[in-house]
């Protein structure tokens, strides 16, 4: 993508990349991109972020799954590896979980809720990413199958047309031969009648 501006609004970038605003927001969240906001609170994309989005879109267009794109971008140090951490320190988790509900302090309950919300968000993001990836894969497969089916129908139609042409030519030849024989036979009978 030729970057011509220092800043893109979400609408400008989605138009330039031919994707939806929703897809840009999804990629932001999925790849952990920090998108700056202007003084009115509207997100904008720097040239670097616009180019990252372009790379993601280009790889998706090539059929790469989100996991593969993430790996490529992480290996090239374009994005940071995804941090999957639980807000409760691991060593405290068994002690907190083993207590009964009444024995938990509000801080411990808050930590558990934060941990569960983090897990819930992680699961939601993973399911959403897989859903989008699967939907795009199915869409490409349907499009590919539609093209193949169209080609098969067109090919079969051409073959049928050729068969029909040959058949009609053959029928036409038979009719012409029959007329000639009939005329010859009729002409012979007339000569015999006239000759007598």
GROMACS .gro file of C-alpha atoms in nm:
model
  196
    1UNK     CA    1   0.000   0.000   0.000
    2UNK     CA    2   0.133   0.341  -0.084
    3UNK     CA    3   0.119   0.543   0.232
    4UNK     CA    4   0.043   0.898   0.133
    5UNK     CA    5  -0.063   1.041   0.466
    6UNK     CA    6   0.077   1.062   0.815
    7UNK     CA    7  -0.263   0.981   0.966
    8UNK     CA    8  -0.565   0.783   0.854
    9UNK     CA    9  -0.907   0.780   1.011
   10UNK     CA   10  -1.065   0.438   1.048
   11UNK     CA   11  -1.295   0.513   0.753
   12UNK     CA   12  -1.008   0.629   0.530
   13UNK     CA   13  -0.801   0.321   0.610
   14UNK     CA   14  -1.090   0.077   0.573
   15UNK     CA   15  -1.167   0.232   0.231
   16UNK     CA   16  -0.801   0.219   0.124
   17UNK     CA   17  -0.774  -0.149   0.226
   18UNK     CA   18  -1.124  -0.240   0.105
   19UNK     CA   19  -1.227  -0.391   0.439
   20UNK     CA   20  -1.483  -0.291   0.700
   21UNK     CA   21  -1.425  -0.073   1.006
   22UNK     CA   22  -1.530  -0.377   1.210
   23UNK     CA   23  -1.248  -0.584   1.055
   24UNK     CA   24  -0.994  -0.314   1.145
   25UNK     CA   25  -1.115  -0.308   1.506
   26UNK     CA   26  -1.104  -0.687   1.517
   27UNK     CA   27  -0.743  -0.691   1.390
   28UNK     CA   28  -0.650  -0.421   1.643
   29UNK     CA   29  -0.778  -0.638   1.926
   30UNK     CA   30  -0.656  -0.969   1.785
   31UNK     CA   31  -0.301  -0.848   1.723
   32UNK     CA   32  -0.280  -0.625   2.033
   33UNK     CA   33  -0.225  -0.303   1.838
   34UNK     CA   34  -0.238   0.018   2.038
   35UNK     CA   35  -0.425   0.263   1.820
   36UNK     CA   36  -0.381   0.624   1.929
   37UNK     CA   37  -0.676   0.859   1.965
   38UNK     CA   38  -0.698   1.226   1.884
   39UNK     CA   39  -0.815   1.494   2.130
   40UNK     CA   40  -1.176   1.411   2.041
   41UNK     CA   41  -1.125   1.044   2.127
   42UNK     CA   42  -1.134   0.920   1.765
   43UNK     CA   43  -0.881   0.655   1.667
   44UNK     CA   44  -0.631   0.730   1.394
   45UNK     CA   45  -0.367   0.518   1.224
   46UNK     CA   46  -0.008   0.626   1.177
   47UNK     CA   47   0.180   0.521   0.865
   48UNK     CA   48   0.335   0.231   1.057
   49UNK     CA   49  -0.003   0.108   1.182
   50UNK     CA   50  -0.155   0.151   0.836
   51UNK     CA   51   0.124  -0.062   0.692
   52UNK     CA   52   0.073  -0.330   0.960
   53UNK     CA   53  -0.296  -0.342   0.872
   54UNK     CA   54  -0.203  -0.364   0.504
   55UNK     CA   55   0.028  -0.661   0.577
   56UNK     CA   56  -0.244  -0.836   0.778
   57UNK     CA   57  -0.499  -0.781   0.499
   58UNK     CA   58  -0.253  -0.900   0.231
   59UNK     CA   59  -0.179  -1.220   0.427
   60UNK     CA   60  -0.551  -1.283   0.486
   61UNK     CA   61  -0.612  -1.238   0.112
   62UNK     CA   62  -0.348  -1.507   0.050
   63UNK     CA   63  -0.549  -1.741   0.271
   64UNK     CA   64  -0.329  -1.738   0.582
   65UNK     CA   65  -0.497  -1.812   0.914
   66UNK     CA   66  -0.480  -1.554   1.193
   67UNK     CA   67  -0.247  -1.775   1.398
   68UNK     CA   68   0.001  -1.792   1.110
   69UNK     CA   69  -0.017  -1.416   1.056
   70UNK     CA   70   0.041  -1.357   1.428
   71UNK     CA   71   0.347  -1.585   1.419
   72UNK     CA   72   0.491  -1.406   1.115
   73UNK     CA   73   0.435  -1.061   1.266
   74UNK     CA   74   0.581  -1.172   1.600
   75UNK     CA   75   0.886  -1.329   1.431
   76UNK     CA   76   0.947  -1.005   1.240
   77UNK     CA   77   0.907  -0.806   1.566
   78UNK     CA   78   0.618  -0.610   1.417
   79UNK     CA   79   0.388  -0.703   1.707
   80UNK     CA   80   0.455  -0.828   2.058
   81UNK     CA   81   0.373  -1.189   2.154
   82UNK     CA   82   0.029  -1.224   2.311
   83UNK     CA   83   0.043  -1.210   2.689
   84UNK     CA   84  -0.177  -1.477   2.843
   85UNK     CA   85  -0.155  -1.400   3.212
   86UNK     CA   86  -0.389  -1.434   3.505
   87UNK     CA   87  -0.406  -1.130   3.737
   88UNK     CA   88  -0.369  -1.352   4.047
   89UNK     CA   89  -0.011  -1.466   4.108
   90UNK     CA   90   0.007  -1.840   4.041
   91UNK     CA   91   0.134  -1.919   4.389
   92UNK     CA   92  -0.174  -1.752   4.547
   93UNK     CA   93  -0.430  -1.921   4.325
   94UNK     CA   94  -0.459  -2.258   4.510
   95UNK     CA   95  -0.503  -2.085   4.847
   96UNK     CA   96  -0.768  -1.848   4.713
   97UNK     CA   97  -0.959  -2.119   4.525
   98UNK     CA   98  -0.956  -2.363   4.819
   99UNK     CA   99  -1.141  -2.118   5.049
  100UNK     CA  100  -1.514  -2.128   5.078
  101UNK     CA  101  -1.712  -1.836   4.941
  102UNK     CA  102  -1.784  -1.691   5.288
  103UNK     CA  103  -1.415  -1.696   5.381
  104UNK     CA  104  -1.298  -1.492   5.081
  105UNK     CA  105  -1.214  -1.128   5.128
  106UNK     CA  106  -1.349  -0.872   4.884
  107UNK     CA  107  -0.997  -0.828   4.743
  108UNK     CA  108  -0.969  -1.205   4.683
  109UNK     CA  109  -1.316  -1.213   4.525
  110UNK     CA  110  -1.215  -0.922   4.306
  111UNK     CA  111  -0.896  -1.105   4.202
  112UNK     CA  112  -1.095  -1.419   4.116
  113UNK     CA  113  -1.348  -1.218   3.918
  114UNK     CA  114  -1.066  -1.038   3.735
  115UNK     CA  115  -0.904  -1.372   3.655
  116UNK     CA  116  -1.233  -1.519   3.533
  117UNK     CA  117  -1.304  -1.208   3.325
  118UNK     CA  118  -0.956  -1.231   3.175
  119UNK     CA  119  -1.013  -1.597   3.089
  120UNK     CA  120  -1.359  -1.516   2.952
  121UNK     CA  121  -1.218  -1.237   2.734
  122UNK     CA  122  -0.936  -1.461   2.612
  123UNK     CA  123  -1.184  -1.736   2.524
  124UNK     CA  124  -1.415  -1.488   2.353
  125UNK     CA  125  -1.126  -1.347   2.148
  126UNK     CA  126  -1.006  -1.694   2.051
  127UNK     CA  127  -1.356  -1.809   1.953
  128UNK     CA  128  -1.420  -1.484   1.763
  129UNK     CA  129  -1.089  -1.516   1.579
  130UNK     CA  130  -1.159  -1.877   1.487
  131UNK     CA  131  -1.513  -1.787   1.381
  132UNK     CA  132  -1.392  -1.509   1.151
  133UNK     CA  133  -1.116  -1.730   1.016
  134UNK     CA  134  -1.354  -2.020   0.956
  135UNK     CA  135  -1.615  -1.794   0.798
  136UNK     CA  136  -1.357  -1.648   0.559
  137UNK     CA  137  -1.224  -1.996   0.476
  138UNK     CA  138  -1.574  -2.126   0.406
  139UNK     CA  139  -1.650  -1.819   0.197
  140UNK     CA  140  -1.338  -1.879  -0.014
  141UNK     CA  141  -1.425  -2.248  -0.051
  142UNK     CA  142  -1.780  -2.163  -0.161
  143UNK     CA  143  -1.649  -1.909  -0.411
  144UNK     CA  144  -1.396  -2.160  -0.545
  145UNK     CA  145  -1.662  -2.432  -0.570
  146UNK     CA  146  -1.898  -2.190  -0.743
  147UNK     CA  147  -1.631  -2.112  -1.003
  148UNK     CA  148  -1.555  -2.481  -1.056
  149UNK     CA  149  -1.924  -2.564  -1.087
  150UNK     CA  150  -1.974  -2.279  -1.333
  151UNK     CA  151  -1.685  -2.408  -1.544
  152UNK     CA  152  -1.827  -2.763  -1.537
  153UNK     CA  153  -2.173  -2.644  -1.639
  154UNK     CA  154  -2.026  -2.433  -1.919
  155UNK     CA  155  -1.812  -2.724  -2.040
  156UNK     CA  156  -2.107  -2.965  -2.028
  157UNK     CA  157  -2.323  -2.712  -2.210
  158UNK     CA  158  -2.062  -2.681  -2.488
  159UNK     CA  159  -2.035  -3.059  -2.521
  160UNK     CA  160  -2.415  -3.091  -2.538
  161UNK     CA  161  -2.430  -2.815  -2.799
  162UNK     CA  162  -2.170  -2.994  -3.014
  163UNK     CA  163  -2.362  -3.324  -2.980
  164UNK     CA  164  -2.688  -3.152  -3.075
  165UNK     CA  165  -2.524  -2.988  -3.380
  166UNK     CA  166  -2.388  -3.326  -3.496
  167UNK     CA  167  -2.727  -3.487  -3.437
  168UNK     CA  168  -2.913  -3.220  -3.635
  169UNK     CA  169  -2.660  -3.241  -3.919
  170UNK     CA  170  -2.710  -3.617  -3.927
  171UNK     CA  171  -3.090  -3.581  -3.925
  172UNK     CA  172  -3.063  -3.320  -4.201
  173UNK     CA  173  -2.847  -3.559  -4.407
  174UNK     CA  174  -3.100  -3.841  -4.363
  175UNK     CA  175  -3.388  -3.616  -4.467
  176UNK     CA  176  -3.194  -3.494  -4.773
  177UNK     CA  177  -3.110  -3.855  -4.875
  178UNK     CA  178  -3.470  -3.960  -4.823
  179UNK     CA  179  -3.597  -3.673  -5.042
  180UNK     CA  180  -3.348  -3.761  -5.314
  181UNK     CA  181  -3.449  -4.128  -5.309
  182UNK     CA  182  -3.815  -4.036  -5.306
  183UNK     CA  183  -3.769  -3.796  -5.596
  184UNK     CA  184  -3.565  -4.054  -5.786
  185UNK     CA  185  -3.825  -4.322  -5.730
  186UNK     CA  186  -4.106  -4.085  -5.823
  187UNK     CA  187  -3.920  -3.967  -6.134
  188UNK     CA  188  -3.864  -4.329  -6.237
  189UNK     CA  189  -4.231  -4.412  -6.196
  190UNK     CA  190  -4.329  -4.105  -6.397
  191UNK     CA  191  -4.093  -4.203  -6.680
  192UNK     CA  192  -4.240  -4.548  -6.686
  193UNK     CA  193  -4.590  -4.402  -6.697
  194UNK     CA  194  -4.501  -4.148  -6.965
  195UNK     CA  195  -4.299  -4.398  -7.164
  196UNK     CA  196  -4.591  -4.634  -7.199
   0.00000   0.00000   0.00000
